[in-house]
Amino acid sequence: MKHIVKIITLLMAITTVWVGLLQTSTIPSSHTWLLPIYCVVSLGCYGLLMVGVGLMQFPTCPQEALLLQQDIVEAKSYLKQRGIDVNGS
Amino acid sequence: MELADRAVGFVLSFISITIFTYYTFWVIILPFVDSNHFIHKYFLPQEYAILIPVTAGVALLCFISIFIGYVMLKSKKKKA
């Protein structure tokens, strides 16, 4: 419940700032009308950019991958000895 | 494997930067430019700057609600 209240308060604050900007024309009026949509679009763009950058910088660990494959082969042979078959499903 | 990941990441960031610069130009810089300038040929009329994001948002909302409804129906049918 408290989280929703926080989010709504934040939205109210942003709306009052926007209406205040509309009343006192520090920025030209046509720009102020387009400001919310511009903010939403740029927020979406920023999220996409962060996803792309994270994808590009994701570290793969080739040695660990090799060790993991060896572990899997070991575990499979061990379990097969004990009579449990884990070869895919 | 990591090359494919890098390529996809690069394509995503490139698309996002393109959209951001195009939209910034469209909304903020173009109203200050003379209407006789040649640059206006490369940008759609200003009404589309509002229409396209709003339609995209509405389409996204519809898609999400259809997907949620479909998943809920499928899970209910499997239980019954």
Tab-separated table of N, CA and C in Angstrom:
chain	number	residue	atom	x	y	z
A	1	MET	N	0.831	-1.210	0.000
A	1	MET	CA	0.000	0.000	0.000
A	1	MET	C	0.863	1.256	0.000
A	2	LYS	N	1.925	1.256	0.813
A	2	LYS	CA	2.769	2.455	0.911
A	2	LYS	C	3.507	2.718	-0.392
A	3	HIS	N	3.833	1.625	-1.120
A	3	HIS	CA	4.562	1.808	-2.362
A	3	HIS	C	3.723	2.552	-3.389
A	4	ILE	N	2.428	2.181	-3.462
A	4	ILE	CA	1.530	2.863	-4.404
A	4	ILE	C	1.434	4.343	-4.039
A	5	VAL	N	1.362	4.612	-2.729
A	5	VAL	CA	1.246	6.017	-2.309
A	5	VAL	C	2.472	6.795	-2.746
A	6	LYS	N	3.658	6.162	-2.608
A	6	LYS	CA	4.887	6.838	-3.042
A	6	LYS	C	4.843	7.135	-4.526
A	7	ILE	N	4.438	6.131	-5.328
A	7	ILE	CA	4.415	6.324	-6.777
A	7	ILE	C	3.433	7.425	-7.152
A	8	ILE	N	2.236	7.416	-6.508
A	8	ILE	CA	1.234	8.440	-6.852
A	8	ILE	C	1.722	9.818	-6.457
A	9	THR	N	2.403	9.918	-5.300
A	9	THR	CA	2.932	11.232	-4.901
A	9	THR	C	3.940	11.737	-5.915
A	10	LEU	N	4.813	10.811	-6.395
A	10	LEU	CA	5.801	11.212	-7.395
A	10	LEU	C	5.115	11.725	-8.665
A	11	LEU	N	4.081	10.984	-9.121
A	11	LEU	CA	3.357	11.409	-10.316
A	11	LEU	C	2.703	12.772	-10.121
A	12	MET	N	2.119	12.983	-8.924
A	12	MET	CA	1.494	14.280	-8.645
A	12	MET	C	2.515	15.402	-8.701
A	13	ALA	N	3.702	15.147	-8.125
A	13	ALA	CA	4.743	16.186	-8.132
A	13	ALA	C	5.122	16.542	-9.563
A	14	ILE	N	5.308	15.489	-10.400
A	14	ILE	CA	5.700	15.750	-11.788
A	14	ILE	C	4.595	16.521	-12.506
A	15	THR	N	3.317	16.146	-12.237
A	15	THR	CA	2.219	16.859	-12.900
A	15	THR	C	2.172	18.324	-12.489
A	16	THR	N	2.398	18.607	-11.190
A	16	THR	CA	2.368	20.008	-10.766
A	16	THR	C	3.500	20.798	-11.399
A	17	VAL	N	4.685	20.160	-11.504
A	17	VAL	CA	5.802	20.853	-12.166
A	17	VAL	C	5.425	21.180	-13.602
A	18	TRP	N	4.762	20.207	-14.279
A	18	TRP	CA	4.401	20.419	-15.675
A	18	TRP	C	3.390	21.545	-15.818
A	19	VAL	N	2.359	21.538	-14.955
A	19	VAL	CA	1.342	22.590	-15.030
A	19	VAL	C	1.945	23.944	-14.689
A	20	GLY	N	2.891	23.947	-13.710
A	20	GLY	CA	3.568	25.198	-13.388
A	20	GLY	C	4.345	25.740	-14.570
A	21	LEU	N	5.012	24.813	-15.294
A	21	LEU	CA	5.742	25.233	-16.484
A	21	LEU	C	4.804	25.795	-17.535
A	22	LEU	N	3.581	25.210	-17.615
A	22	LEU	CA	2.618	25.705	-18.581
A	22	LEU	C	2.182	27.124	-18.261
A	23	GLN	N	1.965	27.388	-16.955
A	23	GLN	CA	1.450	28.704	-16.577
A	23	GLN	C	2.493	29.783	-16.797
A	24	THR	N	3.676	29.608	-16.212
A	24	THR	CA	4.738	30.593	-16.429
A	24	THR	C	5.537	30.128	-17.619
A	25	SER	N	5.481	30.863	-18.739
A	25	SER	CA	6.085	30.310	-19.957
A	25	SER	C	7.571	30.568	-19.990
A	26	THR	N	8.317	29.760	-19.194
A	26	THR	CA	9.770	29.859	-19.322
A	26	THR	C	10.189	29.194	-20.632
A	27	ILE	N	9.591	28.022	-20.932
A	27	ILE	CA	9.813	27.362	-22.224
A	27	ILE	C	8.607	27.721	-23.101
A	28	PRO	N	8.783	27.850	-24.426
A	28	PRO	CA	7.624	28.138	-25.301
A	28	PRO	C	6.521	27.108	-25.128
A	29	SER	N	5.283	27.546	-25.231
A	29	SER	CA	4.131	26.739	-24.808
A	29	SER	C	4.012	25.455	-25.602
A	30	SER	N	4.292	25.504	-26.924
A	30	SER	CA	4.146	24.287	-27.726
A	30	SER	C	5.097	23.210	-27.236
A	31	HIS	N	6.310	23.584	-26.813
A	31	HIS	CA	7.260	22.594	-26.306
A	31	HIS	C	6.772	21.987	-25.002
A	32	THR	N	6.162	22.836	-24.127
A	32	THR	CA	5.715	22.313	-22.835
A	32	THR	C	4.627	21.277	-23.004
A	33	TRP	N	3.766	21.468	-24.045
A	33	TRP	CA	2.698	20.489	-24.250
A	33	TRP	C	3.271	19.132	-24.645
A	34	LEU	N	4.362	19.152	-25.397
A	34	LEU	CA	4.912	17.872	-25.868
A	34	LEU	C	5.843	17.235	-24.860
A	35	LEU	N	6.139	17.933	-23.729
A	35	LEU	CA	7.150	17.424	-22.802
A	35	LEU	C	6.843	16.052	-22.222
A	36	PRO	N	5.627	15.713	-21.757
A	36	PRO	CA	5.400	14.373	-21.186
A	36	PRO	C	5.679	13.245	-22.165
A	37	ILE	N	5.155	13.375	-23.400
A	37	ILE	CA	5.389	12.307	-24.383
A	37	ILE	C	6.871	12.171	-24.667
A	38	TYR	N	7.556	13.331	-24.765
A	38	TYR	CA	8.986	13.276	-25.036
A	38	TYR	C	9.733	12.563	-23.928
A	39	CYS	N	9.309	12.829	-22.647
A	39	CYS	CA	9.966	12.170	-21.522
A	39	CYS	C	9.733	10.669	-21.569
A	40	VAL	N	8.487	10.238	-21.888
A	40	VAL	CA	8.211	8.797	-21.924
A	40	VAL	C	9.022	8.122	-23.015
A	41	VAL	N	9.062	8.755	-24.212
A	41	VAL	CA	9.811	8.154	-25.315
A	41	VAL	C	11.289	8.072	-24.984
A	42	SER	N	11.833	9.147	-24.388
A	42	SER	CA	13.264	9.111	-24.085
A	42	SER	C	13.567	8.107	-22.983
A	43	LEU	N	12.618	7.897	-22.037
A	43	LEU	CA	12.824	6.885	-21.001
A	43	LEU	C	12.882	5.492	-21.611
A	44	GLY	N	11.941	5.214	-22.563
A	44	GLY	CA	11.983	3.926	-23.230
A	44	GLY	C	13.274	3.714	-23.996
A	45	CYS	N	13.716	4.797	-24.675
A	45	CYS	CA	14.971	4.731	-25.420
A	45	CYS	C	16.136	4.436	-24.500
A	46	TYR	N	16.154	5.088	-23.328
A	46	TYR	CA	17.235	4.878	-22.373
A	46	TYR	C	17.271	3.436	-21.898
A	47	GLY	N	16.060	2.856	-21.612
A	47	GLY	CA	16.024	1.461	-21.196
A	47	GLY	C	16.595	0.543	-22.248
A	48	LEU	N	16.192	0.781	-23.515
A	48	LEU	CA	16.688	-0.043	-24.616
A	48	LEU	C	18.201	0.079	-24.739
A	49	LEU	N	18.707	1.314	-24.567
A	49	LEU	CA	20.149	1.531	-24.661
A	49	LEU	C	20.891	0.760	-23.580
A	50	MET	N	20.338	0.780	-22.338
A	50	MET	CA	20.997	0.059	-21.251
A	50	MET	C	21.013	-1.429	-21.515
A	51	VAL	N	19.893	-1.964	-22.080
A	51	VAL	CA	19.858	-3.390	-22.405
A	51	VAL	C	20.914	-3.714	-23.452
A	52	GLY	N	21.006	-2.868	-24.494
A	52	GLY	CA	22.004	-3.123	-25.535
A	52	GLY	C	23.419	-3.076	-25.003
A	53	VAL	N	23.709	-2.071	-24.166
A	53	VAL	CA	25.063	-1.941	-23.623
A	53	VAL	C	25.384	-3.111	-22.711
A	54	GLY	N	24.405	-3.541	-21.914
A	54	GLY	CA	24.643	-4.684	-21.039
A	54	GLY	C	24.915	-5.941	-21.815
A	55	LEU	N	24.148	-6.121	-22.938
A	55	LEU	CA	24.379	-7.283	-23.794
A	55	LEU	C	25.802	-7.268	-24.346
A	56	MET	N	26.230	-6.062	-24.771
A	56	MET	CA	27.546	-5.992	-25.396
A	56	MET	C	28.636	-6.285	-24.385
A	57	GLN	N	28.411	-5.902	-23.094
A	57	GLN	CA	29.489	-6.033	-22.131
A	57	GLN	C	29.390	-7.279	-21.305
A	58	PHE	N	28.469	-8.215	-21.699
A	58	PHE	CA	28.264	-9.380	-20.852
A	58	PHE	C	29.489	-10.271	-20.880
A	59	PRO	N	30.083	-10.634	-19.728
A	59	PRO	CA	31.297	-11.437	-19.755
A	59	PRO	C	30.988	-12.928	-19.883
A	60	THR	N	31.515	-13.559	-20.904
A	60	THR	CA	31.431	-15.018	-20.985
A	60	THR	C	32.733	-15.577	-20.399
A	61	CYS	N	32.652	-16.718	-19.710
A	61	CYS	CA	33.845	-17.285	-19.091
A	61	CYS	C	34.149	-18.595	-19.765
A	62	PRO	N	35.013	-18.597	-20.791
A	62	PRO	CA	35.220	-19.832	-21.558
A	62	PRO	C	35.818	-20.956	-20.710
A	63	GLN	N	36.779	-20.600	-19.773
A	63	GLN	CA	37.380	-21.677	-18.983
A	63	GLN	C	36.332	-22.321	-18.096
A	64	GLU	N	35.497	-21.477	-17.450
A	64	GLU	CA	34.456	-22.034	-16.581
A	64	GLU	C	33.482	-22.881	-17.370
A	65	ALA	N	33.184	-22.469	-18.619
A	65	ALA	CA	32.263	-23.266	-19.443
A	65	ALA	C	32.846	-24.641	-19.693
A	66	LEU	N	34.160	-24.689	-20.000
A	66	LEU	CA	34.810	-25.980	-20.231
A	66	LEU	C	34.761	-26.842	-18.981
A	67	LEU	N	35.118	-26.244	-17.820
A	67	LEU	CA	35.088	-26.991	-16.560
A	67	LEU	C	33.695	-27.528	-16.290
A	68	LEU	N	32.667	-26.685	-16.615
A	68	LEU	CA	31.282	-27.111	-16.380
A	68	LEU	C	30.953	-28.328	-17.226
A	69	GLN	N	31.376	-28.306	-18.511
A	69	GLN	CA	31.095	-29.459	-19.364
A	69	GLN	C	31.759	-30.708	-18.802
A	70	GLN	N	32.999	-30.567	-18.333
A	70	GLN	CA	33.678	-31.731	-17.748
A	70	GLN	C	32.922	-32.250	-16.539
A	71	ASP	N	32.458	-31.311	-15.682
A	71	ASP	CA	31.688	-31.706	-14.498
A	71	ASP	C	30.444	-32.478	-14.893
A	72	ILE	N	29.770	-31.987	-15.973
A	72	ILE	CA	28.533	-32.655	-16.400
A	72	ILE	C	28.827	-34.081	-16.831
A	73	VAL	N	29.901	-34.276	-17.622
A	73	VAL	CA	30.233	-35.623	-18.096
A	73	VAL	C	30.538	-36.532	-16.910
A	74	GLU	N	31.331	-36.004	-15.950
A	74	GLU	CA	31.642	-36.784	-14.739
A	74	GLU	C	30.380	-37.207	-14.008
A	75	ALA	N	29.474	-36.217	-13.784
A	75	ALA	CA	28.252	-36.491	-13.015
A	75	ALA	C	27.404	-37.532	-13.727
A	76	LYS	N	27.316	-37.414	-15.082
A	76	LYS	CA	26.497	-38.379	-15.818
A	76	LYS	C	27.027	-39.787	-15.645
A	77	SER	N	28.373	-39.959	-15.812
A	77	SER	CA	28.926	-41.313	-15.703
A	77	SER	C	28.744	-41.841	-14.289
A	78	TYR	N	28.935	-40.964	-13.282
A	78	TYR	CA	28.767	-41.382	-11.878
A	78	TYR	C	27.354	-41.876	-11.619
A	79	LEU	N	26.357	-41.096	-12.094
A	79	LEU	CA	24.973	-41.487	-11.835
A	79	LEU	C	24.601	-42.736	-12.607
A	80	LYS	N	25.184	-42.892	-13.828
A	80	LYS	CA	24.866	-44.082	-14.602
A	80	LYS	C	25.344	-45.331	-13.888
A	81	GLN	N	26.532	-45.202	-13.230
A	81	GLN	CA	27.023	-46.336	-12.454
A	81	GLN	C	26.024	-46.745	-11.386
A	82	ARG	N	25.428	-45.725	-10.751
A	82	ARG	CA	24.479	-46.002	-9.677
A	82	ARG	C	23.127	-46.436	-10.204
A	83	GLY	N	22.943	-46.456	-11.541
A	83	GLY	CA	21.696	-46.960	-12.093
A	83	GLY	C	20.671	-45.899	-12.444
A	84	ILE	N	20.987	-44.603	-12.346
A	84	ILE	CA	20.031	-43.545	-12.707
A	84	ILE	C	20.441	-42.998	-14.066
A	85	ASP	N	19.506	-42.901	-14.984
A	85	ASP	CA	19.804	-42.437	-16.327
A	85	ASP	C	19.389	-40.979	-16.483
A	86	VAL	N	20.384	-40.101	-16.680
A	86	VAL	CA	20.049	-38.685	-16.778
A	86	VAL	C	20.336	-38.143	-18.163
A	87	ASN	N	20.259	-39.000	-19.198
A	87	ASN	CA	20.674	-38.557	-20.525
A	87	ASN	C	19.540	-37.855	-21.254
A	88	GLY	N	19.263	-36.579	-20.935
A	88	GLY	CA	18.242	-35.810	-21.639
A	88	GLY	C	16.845	-36.292	-21.293
A	89	SER	N	15.819	-35.515	-21.720
A	89	SER	CA	14.438	-35.871	-21.341
A	89	SER	C	13.492	-35.779	-22.527
B	1	MET	N	29.646	-17.386	-30.060
B	1	MET	CA	28.452	-17.130	-29.256
B	1	MET	C	28.434	-15.708	-28.749
B	2	GLU	N	29.569	-15.253	-28.225
B	2	GLU	CA	29.511	-13.907	-27.652
B	2	GLU	C	29.493	-12.875	-28.763
B	3	LEU	N	29.962	-13.250	-29.971
B	3	LEU	CA	29.899	-12.302	-31.078
B	3	LEU	C	28.450	-12.015	-31.465
B	4	ALA	N	27.604	-13.070	-31.456
B	4	ALA	CA	26.194	-12.852	-31.763
B	4	ALA	C	25.560	-11.948	-30.711
B	5	ASP	N	25.890	-12.204	-29.428
B	5	ASP	CA	25.363	-11.342	-28.368
B	5	ASP	C	25.789	-9.908	-28.575
B	6	ARG	N	27.101	-9.726	-28.919
B	6	ARG	CA	27.597	-8.358	-29.107
B	6	ARG	C	26.881	-7.694	-30.259
B	7	ALA	N	26.653	-8.472	-31.350
B	7	ALA	CA	25.998	-7.874	-32.518
B	7	ALA	C	24.585	-7.440	-32.168
B	8	VAL	N	23.842	-8.314	-31.458
B	8	VAL	CA	22.473	-7.959	-31.089
B	8	VAL	C	22.460	-6.734	-30.189
B	9	GLY	N	23.384	-6.689	-29.216
B	9	GLY	CA	23.462	-5.542	-28.315
B	9	GLY	C	23.758	-4.269	-29.068
B	10	PHE	N	24.673	-4.381	-30.051
B	10	PHE	CA	25.017	-3.196	-30.816
B	10	PHE	C	23.837	-2.711	-31.643
B	11	VAL	N	23.115	-3.662	-32.270
B	11	VAL	CA	21.956	-3.272	-33.076
B	11	VAL	C	20.911	-2.582	-32.207
B	12	LEU	N	20.671	-3.156	-31.014
B	12	LEU	CA	19.689	-2.552	-30.104
B	12	LEU	C	20.075	-1.131	-29.721
B	13	SER	N	21.347	-0.926	-29.319
B	13	SER	CA	21.735	0.420	-28.890
B	13	SER	C	21.714	1.381	-30.056
B	14	PHE	N	22.075	0.880	-31.275
B	14	PHE	CA	22.038	1.759	-32.436
B	14	PHE	C	20.618	2.223	-32.732
B	15	ILE	N	19.670	1.251	-32.686
B	15	ILE	CA	18.264	1.609	-32.919
B	15	ILE	C	17.794	2.624	-31.896
B	16	SER	N	18.163	2.393	-30.617
B	16	SER	CA	17.659	3.303	-29.583
B	16	SER	C	18.235	4.700	-29.751
B	17	ILE	N	19.527	4.791	-30.119
B	17	ILE	CA	20.125	6.129	-30.286
B	17	ILE	C	19.519	6.825	-31.497
B	18	THR	N	19.264	6.045	-32.573
B	18	THR	CA	18.645	6.655	-33.753
B	18	THR	C	17.276	7.234	-33.408
B	19	ILE	N	16.457	6.395	-32.731
B	19	ILE	CA	15.122	6.880	-32.388
B	19	ILE	C	15.204	8.120	-31.515
B	20	PHE	N	16.164	8.107	-30.549
B	20	PHE	CA	16.244	9.238	-29.638
B	20	PHE	C	16.621	10.513	-30.363
B	21	THR	N	17.643	10.462	-31.242
B	21	THR	CA	18.068	11.684	-31.935
B	21	THR	C	16.981	12.171	-32.879
B	22	TYR	N	16.359	11.224	-33.621
B	22	TYR	CA	15.309	11.634	-34.549
B	22	TYR	C	14.178	12.329	-33.807
B	23	TYR	N	13.759	11.720	-32.680
B	23	TYR	CA	12.636	12.289	-31.955
B	23	TYR	C	13.002	13.621	-31.340
B	24	THR	N	14.235	13.733	-30.797
B	24	THR	CA	14.648	15.022	-30.227
B	24	THR	C	14.626	16.112	-31.282
B	25	PHE	N	15.211	15.808	-32.451
B	25	PHE	CA	15.193	16.765	-33.533
B	25	PHE	C	13.778	17.203	-33.867
B	26	TRP	N	12.906	16.170	-34.029
B	26	TRP	CA	11.531	16.393	-34.452
B	26	TRP	C	10.806	17.342	-33.506
B	27	VAL	N	10.906	17.020	-32.158
B	27	VAL	CA	10.057	17.726	-31.209
B	27	VAL	C	10.674	19.047	-30.786
B	28	ILE	N	12.012	19.060	-30.591
B	28	ILE	CA	12.585	20.246	-29.945
B	28	ILE	C	13.172	21.216	-30.955
B	29	ILE	N	13.929	20.692	-31.946
B	29	ILE	CA	14.711	21.624	-32.760
B	29	ILE	C	13.889	22.140	-33.929
B	30	LEU	N	13.039	21.252	-34.535
B	30	LEU	CA	12.358	21.637	-35.756
B	30	LEU	C	11.427	22.845	-35.626
B	31	PRO	N	10.694	23.017	-34.473
B	31	PRO	CA	9.837	24.214	-34.426
B	31	PRO	C	10.605	25.520	-34.496
B	32	PHE	N	11.912	25.497	-34.185
B	32	PHE	CA	12.661	26.748	-34.231
B	32	PHE	C	13.248	27.038	-35.594
B	33	VAL	N	13.082	26.090	-36.536
B	33	VAL	CA	13.708	26.249	-37.841
B	33	VAL	C	12.705	26.892	-38.790
B	34	ASP	N	13.180	27.698	-39.754
B	34	ASP	CA	12.294	28.294	-40.754
B	34	ASP	C	11.536	27.224	-41.513
B	35	SER	N	10.315	27.547	-41.939
B	35	SER	CA	9.553	26.534	-42.675
B	35	SER	C	10.037	26.380	-44.099
B	36	ASN	N	10.976	27.251	-44.547
B	36	ASN	CA	11.475	27.090	-45.909
B	36	ASN	C	12.726	26.242	-45.974
B	37	HIS	N	13.254	25.848	-44.785
B	37	HIS	CA	14.511	25.099	-44.768
B	37	HIS	C	14.310	23.732	-45.392
B	38	PHE	N	15.396	23.181	-45.999
B	38	PHE	CA	15.249	21.904	-46.688
B	38	PHE	C	15.087	20.751	-45.717
B	39	ILE	N	15.497	20.948	-44.441
B	39	ILE	CA	15.527	19.819	-43.503
B	39	ILE	C	14.118	19.308	-43.218
B	40	HIS	N	13.093	20.195	-43.455
B	40	HIS	CA	11.728	19.761	-43.159
B	40	HIS	C	11.274	18.628	-44.055
B	41	LYS	N	11.997	18.432	-45.200
B	41	LYS	CA	11.589	17.347	-46.092
B	41	LYS	C	11.824	15.985	-45.441
B	42	TYR	N	12.843	15.901	-44.520
B	42	TYR	CA	13.179	14.598	-43.981
B	42	TYR	C	12.334	14.214	-42.787
B	43	PHE	N	11.488	15.110	-42.317
B	43	PHE	CA	10.686	14.810	-41.135
B	43	PHE	C	9.218	14.861	-41.497
B	44	LEU	N	8.442	13.894	-40.938
B	44	LEU	CA	7.006	13.894	-41.161
B	44	LEU	C	6.373	15.115	-40.495
B	45	PRO	N	5.127	15.458	-40.858
B	45	PRO	CA	4.454	16.592	-40.206
B	45	PRO	C	4.349	16.390	-38.707
B	46	GLN	N	4.250	17.485	-37.977
B	46	GLN	CA	4.413	17.443	-36.519
B	46	GLN	C	3.346	16.653	-35.791
B	47	GLU	N	2.155	16.474	-36.412
B	47	GLU	CA	1.121	15.733	-35.688
B	47	GLU	C	1.552	14.294	-35.460
B	48	TYR	N	2.344	13.745	-36.436
B	48	TYR	CA	2.758	12.359	-36.302
B	48	TYR	C	3.684	12.150	-35.121
B	49	ALA	N	4.355	13.269	-34.676
B	49	ALA	CA	5.253	13.128	-33.526
B	49	ALA	C	4.494	12.734	-32.282
B	50	ILE	N	3.189	13.046	-32.229
B	50	ILE	CA	2.366	12.613	-31.093
B	50	ILE	C	1.672	11.308	-31.413
B	51	LEU	N	1.164	11.189	-32.676
B	51	LEU	CA	0.365	10.026	-33.033
B	51	LEU	C	1.146	8.733	-32.912
B	52	ILE	N	2.395	8.731	-33.455
B	52	ILE	CA	3.124	7.474	-33.517
B	52	ILE	C	3.451	6.924	-32.137
B	53	PRO	N	3.993	7.696	-31.166
B	53	PRO	CA	4.228	7.093	-29.849
B	53	PRO	C	2.938	6.664	-29.168
B	54	VAL	N	1.851	7.454	-29.323
B	54	VAL	CA	0.613	7.086	-28.643
B	54	VAL	C	0.055	5.793	-29.210
B	55	THR	N	0.047	5.638	-30.554
B	55	THR	CA	-0.441	4.383	-31.134
B	55	THR	C	0.432	3.220	-30.726
B	56	ALA	N	1.762	3.449	-30.686
B	56	ALA	CA	2.650	2.366	-30.269
B	56	ALA	C	2.360	1.959	-28.827
B	57	GLY	N	2.137	2.951	-27.944
B	57	GLY	CA	1.834	2.630	-26.549
B	57	GLY	C	0.527	1.872	-26.412
B	58	VAL	N	-0.505	2.321	-27.142
B	58	VAL	CA	-1.798	1.635	-27.067
B	58	VAL	C	-1.678	0.217	-27.589
B	59	ALA	N	-0.941	0.042	-28.725
B	59	ALA	CA	-0.765	-1.307	-29.276
B	59	ALA	C	-0.034	-2.199	-28.280
B	60	LEU	N	0.986	-1.641	-27.600
B	60	LEU	CA	1.721	-2.433	-26.614
B	60	LEU	C	0.816	-2.859	-25.470
B	61	LEU	N	-0.014	-1.930	-24.957
B	61	LEU	CA	-0.944	-2.263	-23.877
B	61	LEU	C	-1.905	-3.358	-24.303
B	62	CYS	N	-2.472	-3.232	-25.537
B	62	CYS	CA	-3.394	-4.251	-26.039
B	62	CYS	C	-2.711	-5.602	-26.115
B	63	PHE	N	-1.487	-5.610	-26.635
B	63	PHE	CA	-0.781	-6.874	-26.774
B	63	PHE	C	-0.548	-7.520	-25.422
B	64	ILE	N	-0.131	-6.697	-24.434
B	64	ILE	CA	0.125	-7.246	-23.109
B	64	ILE	C	-1.147	-7.812	-22.492
B	65	SER	N	-2.278	-7.078	-22.604
B	65	SER	CA	-3.512	-7.574	-21.983
B	65	SER	C	-4.012	-8.830	-22.684
B	66	ILE	N	-3.884	-8.893	-24.050
B	66	ILE	CA	-4.289	-10.106	-24.764
B	66	ILE	C	-3.458	-11.281	-24.307
B	67	PHE	N	-2.143	-11.050	-24.164
B	67	PHE	CA	-1.262	-12.137	-23.756
B	67	PHE	C	-1.622	-12.630	-22.371
B	68	ILE	N	-1.850	-11.692	-21.434
B	68	ILE	CA	-2.193	-12.094	-20.065
B	68	ILE	C	-3.511	-12.861	-20.059
B	69	GLY	N	-4.520	-12.365	-20.823
B	69	GLY	CA	-5.790	-13.065	-20.883
B	69	GLY	C	-5.651	-14.455	-21.450
B	70	TYR	N	-4.840	-14.601	-22.498
B	70	TYR	CA	-4.646	-15.896	-23.126
B	70	TYR	C	-4.011	-16.877	-22.157
B	71	VAL	N	-2.985	-16.408	-21.429
B	71	VAL	CA	-2.306	-17.296	-20.480
B	71	VAL	C	-3.265	-17.699	-19.361
B	72	MET	N	-4.060	-16.740	-18.888
B	72	MET	CA	-5.002	-17.070	-17.809
B	72	MET	C	-6.022	-18.102	-18.270
B	73	LEU	N	-6.552	-17.914	-19.523
B	73	LEU	CA	-7.536	-18.874	-20.025
B	73	LEU	C	-6.928	-20.258	-20.174
B	74	LYS	N	-5.678	-20.285	-20.700
B	74	LYS	CA	-5.072	-21.590	-20.905
B	74	LYS	C	-4.868	-22.319	-19.585
B	75	SER	N	-4.438	-21.587	-18.541
B	75	SER	CA	-4.170	-22.242	-17.277
B	75	SER	C	-5.487	-22.719	-16.663
B	76	LYS	N	-6.582	-21.926	-16.853
B	76	LYS	CA	-7.852	-22.350	-16.280
B	76	LYS	C	-8.384	-23.601	-16.979
B	77	LYS	N	-8.167	-23.653	-18.332
B	77	LYS	CA	-8.686	-24.823	-19.059
B	77	LYS	C	-7.922	-26.081	-18.641
B	78	LYS	N	-6.623	-25.919	-18.371
B	78	LYS	CA	-5.826	-27.099	-18.026
B	78	LYS	C	-6.256	-27.613	-16.655
B	79	LYS	N	-6.634	-26.684	-15.738
B	79	LYS	CA	-7.026	-27.145	-14.395
B	79	LYS	C	-8.367	-27.829	-14.436
B	80	ALA	N	-9.269	-27.384	-15.306
B	80	ALA	CA	-10.642	-27.922	-15.331
B	80	ALA	C	-10.760	-29.081	-16.306
